[in-house]
Short mmCIF file of C-alpha atoms in Angstrom, two decimals:
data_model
loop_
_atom_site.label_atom_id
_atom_site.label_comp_id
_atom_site.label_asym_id
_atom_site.label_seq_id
_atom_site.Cartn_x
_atom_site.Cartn_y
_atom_site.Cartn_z
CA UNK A 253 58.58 43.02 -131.55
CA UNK A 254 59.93 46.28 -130.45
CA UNK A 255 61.25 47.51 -133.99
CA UNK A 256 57.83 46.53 -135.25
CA UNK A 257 56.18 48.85 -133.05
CA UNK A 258 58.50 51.70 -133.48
CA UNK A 259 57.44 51.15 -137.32
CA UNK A 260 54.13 51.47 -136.75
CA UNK A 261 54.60 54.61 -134.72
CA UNK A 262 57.09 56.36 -137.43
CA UNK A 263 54.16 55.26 -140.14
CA UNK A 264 50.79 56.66 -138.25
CA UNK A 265 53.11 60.16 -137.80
CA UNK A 266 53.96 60.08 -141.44
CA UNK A 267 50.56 59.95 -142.46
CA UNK A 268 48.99 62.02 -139.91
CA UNK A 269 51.84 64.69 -141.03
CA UNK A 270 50.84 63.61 -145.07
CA UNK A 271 49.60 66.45 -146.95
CA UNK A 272 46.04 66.00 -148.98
CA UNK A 273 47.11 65.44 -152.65
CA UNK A 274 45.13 66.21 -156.05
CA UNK A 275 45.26 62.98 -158.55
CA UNK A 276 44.05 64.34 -162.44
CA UNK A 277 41.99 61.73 -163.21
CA UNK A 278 41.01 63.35 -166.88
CA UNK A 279 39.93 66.30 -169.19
CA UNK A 280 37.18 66.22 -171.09
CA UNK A 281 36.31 68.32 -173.93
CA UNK A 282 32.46 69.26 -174.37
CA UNK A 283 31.11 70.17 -177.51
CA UNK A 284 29.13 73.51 -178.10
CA UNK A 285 25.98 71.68 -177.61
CA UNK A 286 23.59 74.30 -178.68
CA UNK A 287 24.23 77.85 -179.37
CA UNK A 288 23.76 78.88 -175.29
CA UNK A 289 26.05 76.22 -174.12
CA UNK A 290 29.08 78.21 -173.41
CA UNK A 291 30.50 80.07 -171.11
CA UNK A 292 30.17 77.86 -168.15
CA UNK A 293 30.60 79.24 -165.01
CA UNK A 294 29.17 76.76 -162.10
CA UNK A 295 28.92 73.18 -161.78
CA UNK A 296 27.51 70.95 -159.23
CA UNK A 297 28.06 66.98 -159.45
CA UNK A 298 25.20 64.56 -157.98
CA UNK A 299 24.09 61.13 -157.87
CA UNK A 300 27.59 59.90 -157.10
CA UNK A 301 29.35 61.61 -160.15
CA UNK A 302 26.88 60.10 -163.07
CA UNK A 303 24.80 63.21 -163.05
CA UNK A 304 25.72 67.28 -163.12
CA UNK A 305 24.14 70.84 -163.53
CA UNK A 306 26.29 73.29 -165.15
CA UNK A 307 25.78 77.15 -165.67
CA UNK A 308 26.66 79.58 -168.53
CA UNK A 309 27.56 82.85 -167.51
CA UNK A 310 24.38 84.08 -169.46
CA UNK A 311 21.62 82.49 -167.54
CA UNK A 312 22.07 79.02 -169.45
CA UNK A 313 21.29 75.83 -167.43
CA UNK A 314 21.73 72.49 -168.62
CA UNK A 315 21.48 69.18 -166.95
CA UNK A 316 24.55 66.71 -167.92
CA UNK A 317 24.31 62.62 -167.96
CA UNK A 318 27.89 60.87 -167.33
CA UNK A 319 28.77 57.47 -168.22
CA UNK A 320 32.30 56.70 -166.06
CA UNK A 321 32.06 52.90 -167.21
CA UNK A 322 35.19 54.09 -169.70
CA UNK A 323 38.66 55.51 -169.49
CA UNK A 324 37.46 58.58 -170.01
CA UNK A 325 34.45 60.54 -169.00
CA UNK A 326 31.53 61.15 -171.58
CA UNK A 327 28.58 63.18 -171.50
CA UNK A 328 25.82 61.05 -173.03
CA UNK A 329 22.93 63.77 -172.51
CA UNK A 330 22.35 67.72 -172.21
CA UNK A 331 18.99 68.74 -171.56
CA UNK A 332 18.51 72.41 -171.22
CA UNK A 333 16.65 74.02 -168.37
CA UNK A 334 15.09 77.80 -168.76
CA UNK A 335 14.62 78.57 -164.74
CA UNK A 336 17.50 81.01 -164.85
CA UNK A 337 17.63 82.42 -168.76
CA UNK A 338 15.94 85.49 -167.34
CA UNK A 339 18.84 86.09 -164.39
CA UNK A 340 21.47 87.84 -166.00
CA UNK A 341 24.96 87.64 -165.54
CA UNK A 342 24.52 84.49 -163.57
CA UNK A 343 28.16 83.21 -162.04
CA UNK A 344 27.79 81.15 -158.78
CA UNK A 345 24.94 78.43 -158.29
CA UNK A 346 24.67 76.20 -155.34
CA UNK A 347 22.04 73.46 -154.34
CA UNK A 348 20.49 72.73 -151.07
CA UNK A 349 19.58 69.21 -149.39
CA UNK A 350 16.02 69.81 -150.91
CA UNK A 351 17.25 70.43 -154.14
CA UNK A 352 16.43 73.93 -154.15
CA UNK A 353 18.66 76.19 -156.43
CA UNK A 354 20.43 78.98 -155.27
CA UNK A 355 22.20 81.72 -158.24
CA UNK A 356 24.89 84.53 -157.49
CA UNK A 357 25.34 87.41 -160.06
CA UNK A 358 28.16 89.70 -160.70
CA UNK A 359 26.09 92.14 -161.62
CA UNK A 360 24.83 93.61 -160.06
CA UNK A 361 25.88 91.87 -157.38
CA UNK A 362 22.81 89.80 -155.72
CA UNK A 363 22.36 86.09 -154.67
CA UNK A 364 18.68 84.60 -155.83
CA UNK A 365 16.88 81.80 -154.46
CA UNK A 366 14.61 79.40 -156.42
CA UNK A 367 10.65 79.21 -155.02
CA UNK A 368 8.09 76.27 -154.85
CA UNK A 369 7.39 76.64 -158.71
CA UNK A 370 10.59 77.28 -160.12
CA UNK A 371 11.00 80.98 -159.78
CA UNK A 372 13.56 82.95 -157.93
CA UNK A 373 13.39 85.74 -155.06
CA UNK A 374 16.44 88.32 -154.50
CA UNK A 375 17.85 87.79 -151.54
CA UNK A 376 17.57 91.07 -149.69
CA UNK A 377 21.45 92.03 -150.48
CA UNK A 378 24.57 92.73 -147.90
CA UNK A 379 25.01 96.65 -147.48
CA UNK A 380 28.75 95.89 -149.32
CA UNK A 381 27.25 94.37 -152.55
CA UNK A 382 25.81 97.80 -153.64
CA UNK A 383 29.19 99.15 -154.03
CA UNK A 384 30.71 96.14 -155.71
CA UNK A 385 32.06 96.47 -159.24
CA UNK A 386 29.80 94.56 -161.58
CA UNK A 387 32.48 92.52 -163.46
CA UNK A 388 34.25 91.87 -160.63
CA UNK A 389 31.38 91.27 -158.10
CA UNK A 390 29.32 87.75 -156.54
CA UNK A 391 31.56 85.12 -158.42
CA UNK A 392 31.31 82.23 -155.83
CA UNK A 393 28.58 80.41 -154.34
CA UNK A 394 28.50 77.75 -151.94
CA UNK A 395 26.11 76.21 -149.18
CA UNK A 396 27.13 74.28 -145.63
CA UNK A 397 25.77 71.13 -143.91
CA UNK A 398 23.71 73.65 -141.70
CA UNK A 399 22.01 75.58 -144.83
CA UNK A 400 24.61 78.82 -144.36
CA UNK A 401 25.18 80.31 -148.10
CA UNK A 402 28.51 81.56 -148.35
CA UNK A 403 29.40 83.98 -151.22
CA UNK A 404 33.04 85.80 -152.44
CA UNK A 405 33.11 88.29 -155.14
CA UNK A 406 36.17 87.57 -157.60
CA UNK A 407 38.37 90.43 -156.64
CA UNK A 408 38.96 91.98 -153.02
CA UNK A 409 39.25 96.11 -152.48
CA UNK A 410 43.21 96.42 -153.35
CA UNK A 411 46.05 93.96 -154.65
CA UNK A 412 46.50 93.00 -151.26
CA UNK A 413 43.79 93.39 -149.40
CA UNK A 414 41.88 89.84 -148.43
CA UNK A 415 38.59 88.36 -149.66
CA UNK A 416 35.60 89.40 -148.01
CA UNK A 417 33.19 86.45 -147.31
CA UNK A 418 29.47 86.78 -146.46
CA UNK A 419 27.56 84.04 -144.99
CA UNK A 420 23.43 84.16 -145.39
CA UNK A 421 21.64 82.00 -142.57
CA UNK A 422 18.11 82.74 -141.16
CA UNK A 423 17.24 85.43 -143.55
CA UNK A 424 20.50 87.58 -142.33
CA UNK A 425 24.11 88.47 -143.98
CA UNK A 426 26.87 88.06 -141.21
CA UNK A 427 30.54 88.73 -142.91
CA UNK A 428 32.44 85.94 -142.09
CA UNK A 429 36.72 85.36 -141.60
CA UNK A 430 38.31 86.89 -144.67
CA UNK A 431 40.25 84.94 -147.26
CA UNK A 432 44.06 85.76 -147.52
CA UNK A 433 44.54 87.06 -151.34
CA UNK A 434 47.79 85.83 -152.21
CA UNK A 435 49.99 87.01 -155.98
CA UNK A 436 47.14 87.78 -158.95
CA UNK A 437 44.81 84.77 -158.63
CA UNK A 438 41.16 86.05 -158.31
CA UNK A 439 38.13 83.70 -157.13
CA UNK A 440 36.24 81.95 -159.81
CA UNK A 441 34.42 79.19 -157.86
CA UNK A 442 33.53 77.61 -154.54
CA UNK A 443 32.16 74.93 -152.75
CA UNK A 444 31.95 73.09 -149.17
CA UNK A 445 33.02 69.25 -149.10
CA UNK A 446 31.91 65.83 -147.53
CA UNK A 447 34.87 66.97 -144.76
CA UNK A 448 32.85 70.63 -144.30
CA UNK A 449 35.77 72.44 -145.33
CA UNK A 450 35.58 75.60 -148.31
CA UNK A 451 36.79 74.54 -151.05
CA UNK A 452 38.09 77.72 -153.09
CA UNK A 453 39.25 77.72 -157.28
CA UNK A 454 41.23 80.90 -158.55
CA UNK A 455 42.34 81.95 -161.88
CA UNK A 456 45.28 84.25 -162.70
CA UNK A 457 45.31 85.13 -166.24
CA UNK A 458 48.60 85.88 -168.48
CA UNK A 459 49.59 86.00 -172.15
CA UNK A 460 50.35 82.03 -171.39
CA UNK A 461 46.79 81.34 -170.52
CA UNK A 462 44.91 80.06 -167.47
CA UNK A 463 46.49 79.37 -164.41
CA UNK A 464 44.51 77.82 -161.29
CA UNK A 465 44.54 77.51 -157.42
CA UNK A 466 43.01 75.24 -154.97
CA UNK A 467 42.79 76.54 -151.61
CA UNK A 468 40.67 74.72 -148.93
CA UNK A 469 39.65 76.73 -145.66
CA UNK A 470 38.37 75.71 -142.27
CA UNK A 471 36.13 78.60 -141.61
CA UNK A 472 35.54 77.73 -137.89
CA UNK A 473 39.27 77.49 -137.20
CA UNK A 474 41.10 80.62 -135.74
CA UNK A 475 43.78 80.29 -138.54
CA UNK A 476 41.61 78.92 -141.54
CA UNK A 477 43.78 75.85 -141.49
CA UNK A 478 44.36 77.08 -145.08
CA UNK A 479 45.65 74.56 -147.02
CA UNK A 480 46.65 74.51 -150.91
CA UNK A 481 45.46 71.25 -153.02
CA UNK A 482 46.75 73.08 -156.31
CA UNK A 483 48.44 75.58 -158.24
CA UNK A 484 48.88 74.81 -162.34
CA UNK A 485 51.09 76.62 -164.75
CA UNK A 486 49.38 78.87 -166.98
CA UNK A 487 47.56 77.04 -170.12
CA UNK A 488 47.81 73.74 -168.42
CA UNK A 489 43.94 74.00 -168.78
CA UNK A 490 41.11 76.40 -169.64
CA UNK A 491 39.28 79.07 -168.02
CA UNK A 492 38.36 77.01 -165.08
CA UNK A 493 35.40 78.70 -163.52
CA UNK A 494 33.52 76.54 -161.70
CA UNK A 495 34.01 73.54 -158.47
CA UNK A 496 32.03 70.69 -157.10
CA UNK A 497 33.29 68.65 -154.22
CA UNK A 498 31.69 65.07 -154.30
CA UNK A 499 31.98 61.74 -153.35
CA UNK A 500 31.73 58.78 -155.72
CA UNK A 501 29.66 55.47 -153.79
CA UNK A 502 33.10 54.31 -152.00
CA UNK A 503 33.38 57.51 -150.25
CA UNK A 504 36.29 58.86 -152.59
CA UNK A 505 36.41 62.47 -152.67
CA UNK A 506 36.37 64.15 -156.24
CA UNK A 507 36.45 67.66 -157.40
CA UNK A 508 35.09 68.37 -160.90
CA UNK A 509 35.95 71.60 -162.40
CA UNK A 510 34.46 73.32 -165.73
CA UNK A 511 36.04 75.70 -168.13
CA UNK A 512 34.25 78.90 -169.53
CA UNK A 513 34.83 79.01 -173.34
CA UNK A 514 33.74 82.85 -173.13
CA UNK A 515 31.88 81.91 -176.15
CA UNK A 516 34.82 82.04 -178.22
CA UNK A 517 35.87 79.87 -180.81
CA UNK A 518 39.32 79.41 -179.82
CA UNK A 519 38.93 78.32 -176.10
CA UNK A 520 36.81 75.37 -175.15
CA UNK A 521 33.86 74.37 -172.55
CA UNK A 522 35.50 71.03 -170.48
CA UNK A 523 35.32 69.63 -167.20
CA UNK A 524 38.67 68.53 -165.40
CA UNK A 525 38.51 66.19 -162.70
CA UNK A 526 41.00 64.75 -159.72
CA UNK A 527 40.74 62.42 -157.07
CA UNK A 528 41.46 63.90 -153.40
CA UNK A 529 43.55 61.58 -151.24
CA UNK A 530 44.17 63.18 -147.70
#
């Protein structure tokens, strides 16, 4: 009996010491649905997976219907929603436990919050976001279990200099810990978990293509606990721009991710999709 329990203790270290993995579980093209469905730049995944909201980078909102009963993934409705065709440059979008809608913009840089009937207030801004550069400014958006909004901007100060993050609770901007920047990958997307951790998607653009990064934070640990889920090759997908972190009705983690066309007939809108197993 001894050898058996000396196998159980060598097991329960391995996995306690077993690194989260990323499991593709498929790509799926969408089809320019109208002429304002492109660009996507935000995505947020409900009702266990079989429903989503996705963003174009030009104030577009669309409500998707998924049928998983297949292989593969299909999108078997787009409505289109005009709340935000008024916005702007609209890049981050995050929704509370009330279903209230929440928009960043890169420029300039501001975060807006949806009222009672549908419209949206500015937030009253972070000193910092006056002197952000507009292409480059509020590209994430995510909320926490407590209501906190937490916002990046795509690019930091220098090359190396971290990413500033700025956490809205109680009508106030705090800046929170700062996210190590690490070779040319620049924020694209963002979004908290089931687990309460910050999810974070990067791009890094070449003449190959796309390449992306999946960093996950702790942002009440000392150290961050950073921990990376993913790092592609360049061209292995699209312009992936957007992140939802979700769980399916067993409890699995998922994170959906959607690719900005730019509007341009040779890239493509999709949504790629893996399975987290910790």
């Amino acid at each position: 009996m001894l050898w058996r329990s000396v196998l159980a203790l060598i097991c329960a270290a391995a996995c306690a010491n077993a690194e989260p993995t990323l499991t593709l579980d498929g790509v799926t093209p969408l089809p320019r649905l109208s002429d304002s469905f492109g660009g996507l730049s935000a995505i947020e995944m409900s009702d266990g997976g079989a429903e989503a909201l996705v963003l174009s980078d030009r104030g577009g909102l669309f409500h998707l219907t998924l049928d998983r009963s297949g292989d593969t993934l299909a999108v078997t409705d787009a409505t289109p929603d005009d709340r935000t065709t008024h916005l702007g440059d609209t890049e981050g979008m995050a929704v509370d436990a009330k279903g209230r809608l929440y928009i960043s913009l890169e420029g300039p840089a501001a975060v807006m919050a949806e009222r009672a009937d549908g419209s949206f207030d500015r937030l009253k801004p972070h000193p910092d976001f006056a002197g952000m550069v507009e292409n480059r400014a509020l590209e994430a958006l995510a909320i926490a279990g407590d209501g906190t909004l937490v916002t990046m901007p795509e690019a930091s100060e220098t090359n190396t200099a971290p990413f500033p993050v700025y956490q809205y609770k109680d009508g106030t901007w705090t800046k929170g810990p700062a996210l190590p920047r690490k070779g040319s990958f620049l924020i694209t997307g963002a979004d908290f978990g089931p687990d309460g951790l910050l999810y974070v998607l990067e791009r890094a653009v070449s003449l190959r293509g796309f390449a992306s990064r999946i960093r996950r934070f702790d942002l009440t640990a000392p150290d961050l606990s950073e921990t990376t889920l993913l790092t592609t090759d360049a061209g292995t997908y699209g312009n992936l721009e957007g992140l939802s972190v979700w769980q399916d009705g067993t409890g699995t983690t998922h994170l959906s991710l959607v690719a900005d066309d730019n509007f341009n007939i040779f890239q493509s809108n999709q949504i790629v999709e893996f399975t987290l197993t910790e």
